[in-house]
Short mmCIF file of C-alpha atoms and ligand atoms in Angstrom, two decimals:
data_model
loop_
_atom_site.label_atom_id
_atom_site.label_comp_id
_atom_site.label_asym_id
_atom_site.label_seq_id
_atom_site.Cartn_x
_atom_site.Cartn_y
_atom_site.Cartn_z
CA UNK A 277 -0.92 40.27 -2.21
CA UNK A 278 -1.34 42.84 0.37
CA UNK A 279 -2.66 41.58 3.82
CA UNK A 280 -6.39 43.35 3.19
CA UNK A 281 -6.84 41.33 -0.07
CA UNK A 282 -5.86 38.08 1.32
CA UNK A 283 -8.25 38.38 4.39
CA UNK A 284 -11.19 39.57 2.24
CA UNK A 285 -10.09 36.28 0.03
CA UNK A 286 -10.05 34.17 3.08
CA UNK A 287 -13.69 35.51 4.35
CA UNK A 288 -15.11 34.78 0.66
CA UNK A 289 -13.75 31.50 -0.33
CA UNK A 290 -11.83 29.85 2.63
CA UNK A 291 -14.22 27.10 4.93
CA UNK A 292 -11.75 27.55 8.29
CA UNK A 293 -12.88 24.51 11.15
CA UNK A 294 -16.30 24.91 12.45
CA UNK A 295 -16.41 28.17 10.78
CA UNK A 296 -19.55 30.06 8.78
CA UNK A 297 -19.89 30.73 4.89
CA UNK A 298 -18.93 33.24 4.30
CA UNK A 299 -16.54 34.07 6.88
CA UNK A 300 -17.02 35.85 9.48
CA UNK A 301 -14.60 34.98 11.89
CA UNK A 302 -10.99 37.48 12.05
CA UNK A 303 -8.02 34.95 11.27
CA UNK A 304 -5.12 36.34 11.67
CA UNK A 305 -2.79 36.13 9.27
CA UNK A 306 0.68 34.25 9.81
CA UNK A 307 3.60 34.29 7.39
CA UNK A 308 6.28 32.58 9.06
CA UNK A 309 6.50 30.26 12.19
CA UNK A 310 9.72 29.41 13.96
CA UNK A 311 10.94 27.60 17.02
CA UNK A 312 7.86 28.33 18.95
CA UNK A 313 6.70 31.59 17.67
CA UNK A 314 4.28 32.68 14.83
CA UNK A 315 4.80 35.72 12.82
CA UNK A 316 2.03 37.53 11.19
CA UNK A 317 1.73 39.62 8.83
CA UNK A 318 1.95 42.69 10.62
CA UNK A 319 4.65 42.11 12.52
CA UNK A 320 3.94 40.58 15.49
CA UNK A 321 5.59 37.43 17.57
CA UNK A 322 3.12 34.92 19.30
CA UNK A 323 4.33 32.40 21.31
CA UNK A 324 2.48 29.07 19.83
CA UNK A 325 0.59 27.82 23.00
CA UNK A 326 -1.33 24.98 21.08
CA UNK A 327 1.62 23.40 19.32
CA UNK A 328 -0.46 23.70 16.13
CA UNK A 329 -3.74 21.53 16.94
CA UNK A 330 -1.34 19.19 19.72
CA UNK A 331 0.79 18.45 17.15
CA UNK A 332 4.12 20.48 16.53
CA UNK A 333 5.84 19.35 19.45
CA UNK A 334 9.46 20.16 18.35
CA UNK A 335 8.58 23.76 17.21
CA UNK A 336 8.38 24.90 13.84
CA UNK A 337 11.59 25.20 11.33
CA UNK A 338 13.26 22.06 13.34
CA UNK A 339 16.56 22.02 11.41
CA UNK A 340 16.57 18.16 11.53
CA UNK A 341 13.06 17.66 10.29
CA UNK A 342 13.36 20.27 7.99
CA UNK A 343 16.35 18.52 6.49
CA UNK A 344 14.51 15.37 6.08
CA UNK A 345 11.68 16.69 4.23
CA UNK A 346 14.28 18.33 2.21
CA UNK A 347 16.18 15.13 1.24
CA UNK A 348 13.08 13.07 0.71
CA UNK A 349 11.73 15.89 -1.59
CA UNK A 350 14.79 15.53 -3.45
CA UNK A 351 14.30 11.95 -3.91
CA UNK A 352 10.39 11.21 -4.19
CA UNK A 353 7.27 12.83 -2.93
CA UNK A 354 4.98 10.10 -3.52
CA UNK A 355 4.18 7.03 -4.64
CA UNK A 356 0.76 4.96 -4.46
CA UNK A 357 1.55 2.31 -2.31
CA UNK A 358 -0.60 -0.46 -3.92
CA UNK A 359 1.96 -2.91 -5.32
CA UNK A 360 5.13 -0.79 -4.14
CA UNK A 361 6.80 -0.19 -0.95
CA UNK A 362 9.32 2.48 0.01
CA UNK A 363 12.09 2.99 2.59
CA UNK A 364 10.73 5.71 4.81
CA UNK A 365 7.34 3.95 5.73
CA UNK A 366 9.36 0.54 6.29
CA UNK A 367 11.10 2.23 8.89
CA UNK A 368 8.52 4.25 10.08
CA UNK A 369 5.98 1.07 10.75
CA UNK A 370 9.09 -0.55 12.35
CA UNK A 371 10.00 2.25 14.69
CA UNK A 372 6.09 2.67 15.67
CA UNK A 373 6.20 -1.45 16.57
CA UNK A 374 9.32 -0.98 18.66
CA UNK A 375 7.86 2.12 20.54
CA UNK A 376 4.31 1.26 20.95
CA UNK A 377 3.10 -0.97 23.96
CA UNK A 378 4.06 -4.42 23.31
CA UNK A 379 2.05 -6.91 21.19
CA UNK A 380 0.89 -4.23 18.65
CA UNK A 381 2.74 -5.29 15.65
CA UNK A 382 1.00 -4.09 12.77
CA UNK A 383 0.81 -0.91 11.06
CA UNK A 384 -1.82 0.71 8.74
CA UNK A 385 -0.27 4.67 7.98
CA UNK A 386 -2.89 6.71 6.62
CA UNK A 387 -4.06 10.18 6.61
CA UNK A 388 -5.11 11.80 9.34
CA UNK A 389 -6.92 11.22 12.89
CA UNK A 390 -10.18 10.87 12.28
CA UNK A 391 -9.60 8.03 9.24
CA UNK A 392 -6.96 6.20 11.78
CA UNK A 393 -10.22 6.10 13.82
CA UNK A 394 -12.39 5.01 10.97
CA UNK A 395 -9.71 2.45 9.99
CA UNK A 396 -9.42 1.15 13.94
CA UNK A 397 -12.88 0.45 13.84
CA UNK A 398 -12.77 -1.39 10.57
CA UNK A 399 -10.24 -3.35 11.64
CA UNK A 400 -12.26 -4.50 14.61
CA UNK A 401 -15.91 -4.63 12.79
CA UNK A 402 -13.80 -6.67 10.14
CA UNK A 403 -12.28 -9.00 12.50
CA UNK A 404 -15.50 -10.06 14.07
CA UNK A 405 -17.26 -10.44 10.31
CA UNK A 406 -14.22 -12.50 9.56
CA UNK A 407 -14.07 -14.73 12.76
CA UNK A 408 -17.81 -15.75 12.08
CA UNK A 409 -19.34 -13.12 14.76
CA UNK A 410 -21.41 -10.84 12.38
CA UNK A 411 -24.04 -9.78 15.46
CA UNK A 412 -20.43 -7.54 16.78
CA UNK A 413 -21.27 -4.38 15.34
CA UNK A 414 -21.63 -1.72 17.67
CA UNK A 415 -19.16 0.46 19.41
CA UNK A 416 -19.23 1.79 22.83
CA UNK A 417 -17.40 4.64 24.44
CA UNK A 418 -17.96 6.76 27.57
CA UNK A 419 -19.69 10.11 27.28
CA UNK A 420 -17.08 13.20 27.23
CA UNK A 421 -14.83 11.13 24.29
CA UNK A 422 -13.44 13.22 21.40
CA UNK A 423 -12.52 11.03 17.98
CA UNK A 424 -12.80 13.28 14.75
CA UNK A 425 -14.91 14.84 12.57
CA UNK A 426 -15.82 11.89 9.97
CA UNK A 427 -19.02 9.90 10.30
CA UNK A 428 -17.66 6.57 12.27
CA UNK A 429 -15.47 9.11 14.61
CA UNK A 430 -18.25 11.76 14.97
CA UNK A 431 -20.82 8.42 16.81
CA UNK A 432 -18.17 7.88 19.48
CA UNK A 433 -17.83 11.69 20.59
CA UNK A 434 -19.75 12.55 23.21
CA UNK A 435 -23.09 13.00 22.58
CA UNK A 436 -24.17 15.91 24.60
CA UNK A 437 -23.20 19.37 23.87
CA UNK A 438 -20.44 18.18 21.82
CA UNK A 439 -19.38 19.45 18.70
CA UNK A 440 -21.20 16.81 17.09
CA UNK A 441 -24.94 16.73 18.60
CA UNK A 442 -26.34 18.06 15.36
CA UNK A 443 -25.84 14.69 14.26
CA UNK A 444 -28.01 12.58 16.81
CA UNK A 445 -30.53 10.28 14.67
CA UNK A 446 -28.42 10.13 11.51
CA UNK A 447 -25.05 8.87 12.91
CA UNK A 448 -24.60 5.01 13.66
CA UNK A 449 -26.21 4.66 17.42
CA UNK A 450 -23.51 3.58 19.40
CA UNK A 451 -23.66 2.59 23.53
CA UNK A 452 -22.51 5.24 26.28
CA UNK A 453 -20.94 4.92 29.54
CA UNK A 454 -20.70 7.54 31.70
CA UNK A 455 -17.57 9.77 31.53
CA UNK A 456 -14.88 8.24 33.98
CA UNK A 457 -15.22 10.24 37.31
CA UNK A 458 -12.07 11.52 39.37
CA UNK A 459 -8.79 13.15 38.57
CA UNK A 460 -5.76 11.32 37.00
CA UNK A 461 -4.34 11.38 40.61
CA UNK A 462 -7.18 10.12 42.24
CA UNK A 463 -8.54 6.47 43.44
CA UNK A 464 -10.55 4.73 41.00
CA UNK A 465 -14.38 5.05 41.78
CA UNK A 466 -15.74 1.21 42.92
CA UNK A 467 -19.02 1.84 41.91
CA UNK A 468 -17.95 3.24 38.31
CA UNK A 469 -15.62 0.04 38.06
CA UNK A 470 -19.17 -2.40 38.97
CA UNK A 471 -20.83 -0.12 36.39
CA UNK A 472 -18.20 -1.18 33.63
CA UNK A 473 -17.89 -4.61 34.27
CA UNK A 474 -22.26 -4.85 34.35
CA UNK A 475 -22.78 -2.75 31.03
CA UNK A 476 -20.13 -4.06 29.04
CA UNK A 477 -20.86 -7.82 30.00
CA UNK A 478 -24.68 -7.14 29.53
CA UNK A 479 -24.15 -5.43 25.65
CA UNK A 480 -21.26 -8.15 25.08
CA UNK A 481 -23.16 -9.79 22.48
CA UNK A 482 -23.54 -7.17 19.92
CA UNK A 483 -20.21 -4.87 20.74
CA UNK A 484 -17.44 -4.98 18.39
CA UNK A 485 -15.20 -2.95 20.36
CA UNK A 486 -14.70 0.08 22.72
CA UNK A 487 -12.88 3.02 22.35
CA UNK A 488 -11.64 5.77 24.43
CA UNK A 489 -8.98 8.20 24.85
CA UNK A 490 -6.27 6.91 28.09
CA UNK A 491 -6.33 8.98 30.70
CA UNK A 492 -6.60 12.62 28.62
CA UNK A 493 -10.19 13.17 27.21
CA UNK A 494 -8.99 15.95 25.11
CA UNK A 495 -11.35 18.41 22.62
CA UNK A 496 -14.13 17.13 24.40
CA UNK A 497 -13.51 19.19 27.52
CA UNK A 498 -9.69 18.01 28.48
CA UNK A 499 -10.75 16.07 31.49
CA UNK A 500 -7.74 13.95 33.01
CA UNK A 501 -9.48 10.48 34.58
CA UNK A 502 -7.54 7.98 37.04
CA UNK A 503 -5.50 5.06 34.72
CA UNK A 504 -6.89 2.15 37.07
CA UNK A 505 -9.63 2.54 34.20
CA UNK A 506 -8.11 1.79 31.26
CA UNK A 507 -6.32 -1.31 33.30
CA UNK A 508 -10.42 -2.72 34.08
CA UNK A 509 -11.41 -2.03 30.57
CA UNK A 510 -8.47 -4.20 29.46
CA UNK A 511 -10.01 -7.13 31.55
CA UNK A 512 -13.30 -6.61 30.78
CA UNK A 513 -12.90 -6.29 27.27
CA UNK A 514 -10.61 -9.39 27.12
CA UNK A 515 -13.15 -11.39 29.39
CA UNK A 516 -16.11 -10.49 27.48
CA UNK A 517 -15.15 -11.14 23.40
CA UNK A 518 -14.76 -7.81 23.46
CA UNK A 519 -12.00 -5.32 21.32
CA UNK A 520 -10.21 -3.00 22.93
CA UNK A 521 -9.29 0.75 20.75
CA UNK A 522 -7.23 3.41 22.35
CA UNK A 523 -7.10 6.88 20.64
CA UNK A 524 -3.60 8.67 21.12
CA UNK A 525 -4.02 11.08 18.52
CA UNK A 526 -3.68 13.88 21.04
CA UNK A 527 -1.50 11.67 23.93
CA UNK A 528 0.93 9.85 22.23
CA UNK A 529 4.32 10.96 21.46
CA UNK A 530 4.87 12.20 25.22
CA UNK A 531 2.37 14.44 25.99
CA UNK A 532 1.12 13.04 28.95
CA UNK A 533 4.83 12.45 30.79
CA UNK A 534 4.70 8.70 29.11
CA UNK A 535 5.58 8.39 25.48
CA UNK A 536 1.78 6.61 25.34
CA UNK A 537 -0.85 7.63 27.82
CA UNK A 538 -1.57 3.63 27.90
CA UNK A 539 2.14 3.17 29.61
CA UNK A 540 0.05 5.31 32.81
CA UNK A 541 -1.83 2.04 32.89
CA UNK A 542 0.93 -0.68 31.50
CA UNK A 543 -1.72 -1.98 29.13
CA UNK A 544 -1.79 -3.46 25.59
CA UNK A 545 -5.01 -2.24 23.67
CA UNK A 546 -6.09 -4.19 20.08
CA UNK A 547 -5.66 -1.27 18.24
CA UNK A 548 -3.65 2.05 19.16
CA UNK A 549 -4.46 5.25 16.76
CA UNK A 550 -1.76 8.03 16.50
CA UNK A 551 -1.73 10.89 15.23
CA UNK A 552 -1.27 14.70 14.98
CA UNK A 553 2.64 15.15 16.75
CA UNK A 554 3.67 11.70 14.17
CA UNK A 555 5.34 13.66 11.54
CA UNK A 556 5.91 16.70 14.49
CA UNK A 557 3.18 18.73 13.42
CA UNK A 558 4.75 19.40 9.92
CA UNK A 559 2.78 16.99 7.54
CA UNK A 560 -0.72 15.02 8.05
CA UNK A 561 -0.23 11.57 8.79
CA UNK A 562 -1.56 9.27 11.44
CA UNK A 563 -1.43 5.40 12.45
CA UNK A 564 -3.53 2.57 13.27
CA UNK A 565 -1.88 -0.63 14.94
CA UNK A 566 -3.28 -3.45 16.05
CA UNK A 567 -2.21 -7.11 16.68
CA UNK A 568 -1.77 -10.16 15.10
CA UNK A 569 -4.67 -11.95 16.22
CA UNK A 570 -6.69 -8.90 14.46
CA UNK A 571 -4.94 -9.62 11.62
CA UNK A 572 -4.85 -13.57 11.68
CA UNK A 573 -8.62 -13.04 12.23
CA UNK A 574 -9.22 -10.68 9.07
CA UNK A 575 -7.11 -13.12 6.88
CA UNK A 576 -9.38 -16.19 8.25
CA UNK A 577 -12.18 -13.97 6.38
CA UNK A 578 -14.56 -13.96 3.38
CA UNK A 579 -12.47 -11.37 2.47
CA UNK A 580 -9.09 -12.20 3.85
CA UNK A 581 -7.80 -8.16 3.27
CA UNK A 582 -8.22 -5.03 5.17
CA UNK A 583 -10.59 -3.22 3.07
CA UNK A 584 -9.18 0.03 2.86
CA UNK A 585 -6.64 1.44 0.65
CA UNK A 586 -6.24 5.81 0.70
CA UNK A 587 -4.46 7.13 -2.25
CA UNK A 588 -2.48 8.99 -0.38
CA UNK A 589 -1.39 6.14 2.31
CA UNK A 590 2.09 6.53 3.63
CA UNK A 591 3.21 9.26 1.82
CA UNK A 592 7.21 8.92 2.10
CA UNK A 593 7.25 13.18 2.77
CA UNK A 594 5.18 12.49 5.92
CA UNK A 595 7.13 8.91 6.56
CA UNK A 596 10.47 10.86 6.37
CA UNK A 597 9.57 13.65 8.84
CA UNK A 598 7.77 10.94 11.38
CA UNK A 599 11.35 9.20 11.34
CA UNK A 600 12.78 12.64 11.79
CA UNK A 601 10.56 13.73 14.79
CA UNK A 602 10.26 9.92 16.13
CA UNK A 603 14.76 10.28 15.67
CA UNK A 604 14.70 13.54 18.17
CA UNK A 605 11.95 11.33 20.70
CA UNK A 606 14.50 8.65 20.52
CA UNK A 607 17.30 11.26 21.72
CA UNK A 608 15.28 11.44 25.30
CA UNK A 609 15.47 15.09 25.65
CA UNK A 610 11.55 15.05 25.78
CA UNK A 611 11.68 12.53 28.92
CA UNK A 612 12.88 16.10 30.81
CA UNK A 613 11.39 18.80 29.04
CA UNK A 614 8.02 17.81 29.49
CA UNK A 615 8.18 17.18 33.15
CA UNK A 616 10.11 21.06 33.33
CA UNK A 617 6.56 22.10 31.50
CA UNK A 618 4.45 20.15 33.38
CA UNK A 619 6.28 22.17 37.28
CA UNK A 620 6.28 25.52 34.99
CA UNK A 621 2.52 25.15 34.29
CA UNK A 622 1.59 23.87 37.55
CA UNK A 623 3.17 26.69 39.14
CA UNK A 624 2.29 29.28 36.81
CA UNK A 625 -1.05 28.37 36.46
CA UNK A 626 -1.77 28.18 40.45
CA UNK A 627 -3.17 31.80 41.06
CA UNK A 628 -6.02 31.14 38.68
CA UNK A 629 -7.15 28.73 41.77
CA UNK A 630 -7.91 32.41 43.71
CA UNK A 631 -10.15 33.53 40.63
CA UNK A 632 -14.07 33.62 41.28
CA UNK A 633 -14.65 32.37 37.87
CA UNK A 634 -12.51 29.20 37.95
CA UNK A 635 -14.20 25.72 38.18
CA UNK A 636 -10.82 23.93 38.41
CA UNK A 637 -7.39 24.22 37.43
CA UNK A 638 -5.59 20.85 36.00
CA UNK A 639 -1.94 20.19 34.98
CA UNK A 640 -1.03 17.01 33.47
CA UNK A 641 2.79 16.70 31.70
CA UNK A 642 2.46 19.36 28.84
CA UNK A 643 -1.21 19.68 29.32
CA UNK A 644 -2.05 22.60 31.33
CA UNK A 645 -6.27 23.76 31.89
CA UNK A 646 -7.89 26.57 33.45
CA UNK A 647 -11.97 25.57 33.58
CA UNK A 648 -14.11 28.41 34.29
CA UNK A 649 -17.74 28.86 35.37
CA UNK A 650 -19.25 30.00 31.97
CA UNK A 651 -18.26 29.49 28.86
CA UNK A 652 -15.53 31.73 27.95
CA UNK A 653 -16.20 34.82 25.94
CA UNK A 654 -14.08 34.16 22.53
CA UNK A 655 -13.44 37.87 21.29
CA UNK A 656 -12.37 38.85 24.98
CA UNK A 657 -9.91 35.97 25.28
CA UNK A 658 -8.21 36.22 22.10
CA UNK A 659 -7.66 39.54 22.98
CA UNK A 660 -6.54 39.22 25.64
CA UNK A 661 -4.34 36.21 24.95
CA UNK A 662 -2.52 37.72 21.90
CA UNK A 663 -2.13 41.28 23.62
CA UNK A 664 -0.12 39.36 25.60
CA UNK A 665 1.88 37.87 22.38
CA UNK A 666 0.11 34.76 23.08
CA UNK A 667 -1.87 32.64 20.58
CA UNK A 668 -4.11 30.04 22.37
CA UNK A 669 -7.68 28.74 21.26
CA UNK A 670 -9.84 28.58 24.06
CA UNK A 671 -13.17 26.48 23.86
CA UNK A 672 -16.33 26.33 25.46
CA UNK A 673 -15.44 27.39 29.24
CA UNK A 674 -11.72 26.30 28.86
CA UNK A 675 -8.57 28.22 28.59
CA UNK A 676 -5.82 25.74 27.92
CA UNK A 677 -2.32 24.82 26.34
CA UNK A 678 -0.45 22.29 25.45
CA UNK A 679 2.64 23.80 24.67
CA UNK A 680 5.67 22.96 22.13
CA UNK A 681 7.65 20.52 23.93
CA UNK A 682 11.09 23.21 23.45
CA UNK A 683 9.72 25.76 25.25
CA UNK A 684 11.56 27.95 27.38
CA UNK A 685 10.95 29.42 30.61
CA UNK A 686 9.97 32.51 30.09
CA UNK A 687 7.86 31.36 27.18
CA UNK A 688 5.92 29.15 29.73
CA UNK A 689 5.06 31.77 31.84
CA UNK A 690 3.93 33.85 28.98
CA UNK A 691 1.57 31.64 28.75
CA UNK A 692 0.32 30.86 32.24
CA UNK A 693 0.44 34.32 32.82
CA UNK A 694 -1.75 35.25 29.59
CA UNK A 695 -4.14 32.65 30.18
CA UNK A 696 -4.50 33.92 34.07
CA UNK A 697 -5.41 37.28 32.64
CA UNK A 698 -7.70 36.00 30.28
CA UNK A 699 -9.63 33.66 32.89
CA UNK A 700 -9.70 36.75 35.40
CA UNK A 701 -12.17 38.40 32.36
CA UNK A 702 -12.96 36.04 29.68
N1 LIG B 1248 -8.89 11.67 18.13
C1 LIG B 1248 -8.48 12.56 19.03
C2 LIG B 1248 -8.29 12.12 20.46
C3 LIG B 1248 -8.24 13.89 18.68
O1 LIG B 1248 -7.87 14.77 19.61
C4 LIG B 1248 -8.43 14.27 17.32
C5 LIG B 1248 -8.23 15.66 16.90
O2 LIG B 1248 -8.23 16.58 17.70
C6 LIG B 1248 -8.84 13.29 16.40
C7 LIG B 1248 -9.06 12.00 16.84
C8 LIG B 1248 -9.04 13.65 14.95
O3 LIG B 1248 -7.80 13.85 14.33
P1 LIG B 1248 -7.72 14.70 12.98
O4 LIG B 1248 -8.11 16.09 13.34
O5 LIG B 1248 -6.29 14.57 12.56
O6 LIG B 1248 -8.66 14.06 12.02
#
């Protein structure tokens, strides 16, 4: 099929995320991806400045992952995993226990972010049932929080101007803090520290757990907050009866400069969800962990099981490429590269500081942000961005990238210098 047919296709039948029916919205087309470029259909090379959703952090075609989805193809696809077991997930949930802050020990592999976050919050809600505490229902979060798109995920996100406020008055009403004020750099705020300790002790009673995302609030406006705050919640939480989730689906798996974000912190959470850059971006997959007192707890239950069972749980294709991308993490070459992206965004990045438009400009490992004044004219940007053989996704008044962890020099300031342009008249 010709590339006119296929887009006229796409606009009838194809739901794209957050998009109209029918479509609207010009997609461009892509036939082949490689290292860390896209190719579409007409031709044209754009560097990949969003790692696929946060999540392709080898680049695309990876010769060794690409062989391992190969040989596991050749072997088995899938399996339920009710009553049978495989190789690849063994190893996977073993590797994942052995990476992942100590004291997280068990490992539910299921299919994507947002039902790792709906299956971290079962795991706590079902721990308290269990453990004789059925008033420990509610969840709490602070305001600015990003989780997914599914109900229990979509309660924790913030509230206001999110993605999700349509939903206010149907979702389950969860408690708010305040998002966590300062840079990741910066002192801890006292007063915000007195205002955690007072509002989680006062709602102690009825909370099952609290979640955030350490130290990178991502799609809900990529705000980096100091780690000193994930180290109080950890007290708090563990002085008050209270659980303790941390969301890595966007930081874990290096993005940050630490292999977890929680590392900036050195704290254990209850439960740890991962995601998106777990199979390298090539197959959906994510993780919840949590400990064993979670899981002694659920076992002491009415119903001594985890209640949750997706046909499609551990798929060995997805377990095979996760040992495959978690085998190139284990190689350390990420412990440098990201670093090199974090000084090559920093420095490429700086100019936008001169701009009238820009708010701020933030840099945190292979995160980079340009914040502007007003929200950022979409049709303008993209533009702008792939004029310059750049393919970024801008949202509300950000401009940002988080880059393929393999790329080069002059692919980094590509995209500095494409996003510069774009925030000078986006
Ligand atoms: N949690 C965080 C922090 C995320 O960034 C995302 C996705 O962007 C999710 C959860 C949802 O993951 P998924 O899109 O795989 O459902």
């Amino acid at each position: 099929m010709d590339a006119a047919e296929l887009l006229a296709l796409d606009a009838e039948h194809v739901w794209h995320p957050y998009g109209p029916m029918p479509s609207t919205i010009d997609s461009l087309l892509v036939r082949e991806a490689s290292g860390v470029r896209l190719t579409l259909d007409d031709g044209r090379e754009l560097i990949d400045g969003m790692s696929s959703w946060w999540a392709a952090i080898h680049g695309y075609r990876n010769p060794v992952l690409d062989a391992a989805l190969a040989e596991q193809a050749g072997r088995m696809s899938h399996v339920m995993f009710g009553g049978l077991t495989h190789e690849p997930a063994i190893r996977l949930a073993k590797t994942l226990v052995d990476l992942a802050p100590e004291g997280l020990r068990h490992v539910f592999l299921c299919d994507s972010g947002s039902v790792s976050v709906e299956v971290a919050v079962k795991m706590c809600l079902q721990y308290w049932q269990s453990v004789g505490r059925k008033e420990k229902r509610r969840l709490m979060t602070w305001r600015g929080g990003y989780h997914g798109d599914t109900f229990t995920p979509m309660s924790v996100c913030d509230p206001e101007g999110g993605m999700h406020s349509l939903w206010r008055g149907i979702l389950p009403d969860q408690l708010f803090l305040p998002r966590p004020p300062g840079g990741f750099a910066d002192e801890p705020d006292q007063d915000y520290l007195e205002l955690l300790a007072t509002e989680i002790g006062r709602h102690a009673g009825e909370l099952a757990a609290i979640i955030v995302e350490p130290v990178v609030q991502g799609a809900g406006g990529m705000r980096f907050h100091p780690p000193a705050y994930l180290r109080a919640l950890h007290e708090i939480t563990e002085a008050n009866d209270v659980l303790l989730i941390f969301d890595e689906i966007a930081t874990g798996f290096g993005r940050t400069g630490r292999m977890f974000a929680a590392e900036h912190a050195g704290v254990t959470p209850d439960v740890l969800c991962l995601g998106k850059a777990l199979t390298g971006g090539y197959l959906t997959m994510a993780a919840a962990l949590c400990t064993p007192e979670i899981a002694d707890g659920i076992s002491r239950g009415e119903l001594p099981v985890l209640a949750h069972g997706p046909t499609f749980m551990a798929n060995p294709l997805s377990s095979a490429v996760a040992n495959a991308s978690l085998g190139i993490l284990a190689e350390g070459g990420w412990r440098s590269d990201v670093p090199r992206i974090e000084a090559a965004l920093k420095a490429g990045l700086e100019p936008a500081r001169e701009l009238p438009a820009v708010a701020d400009v933030r840099v945190l490992g292979a995160i980079g942000v340009i914040e502007l004044d007003h929200p950022v004219d979409m049709a303008v940007a993209t533009e702008i961005l792939t004029g310059n053989g750049v393919w970024l996704r801008p949202f509300r008044n950000l401009i940002y990238t988080m880059p393929p962890y393999i790329s080069e020099a002059d692919d980094l300031a590509a995209i500095t210098s494409a996003m510069v342009s774009a925030a000078q008249k986006a």
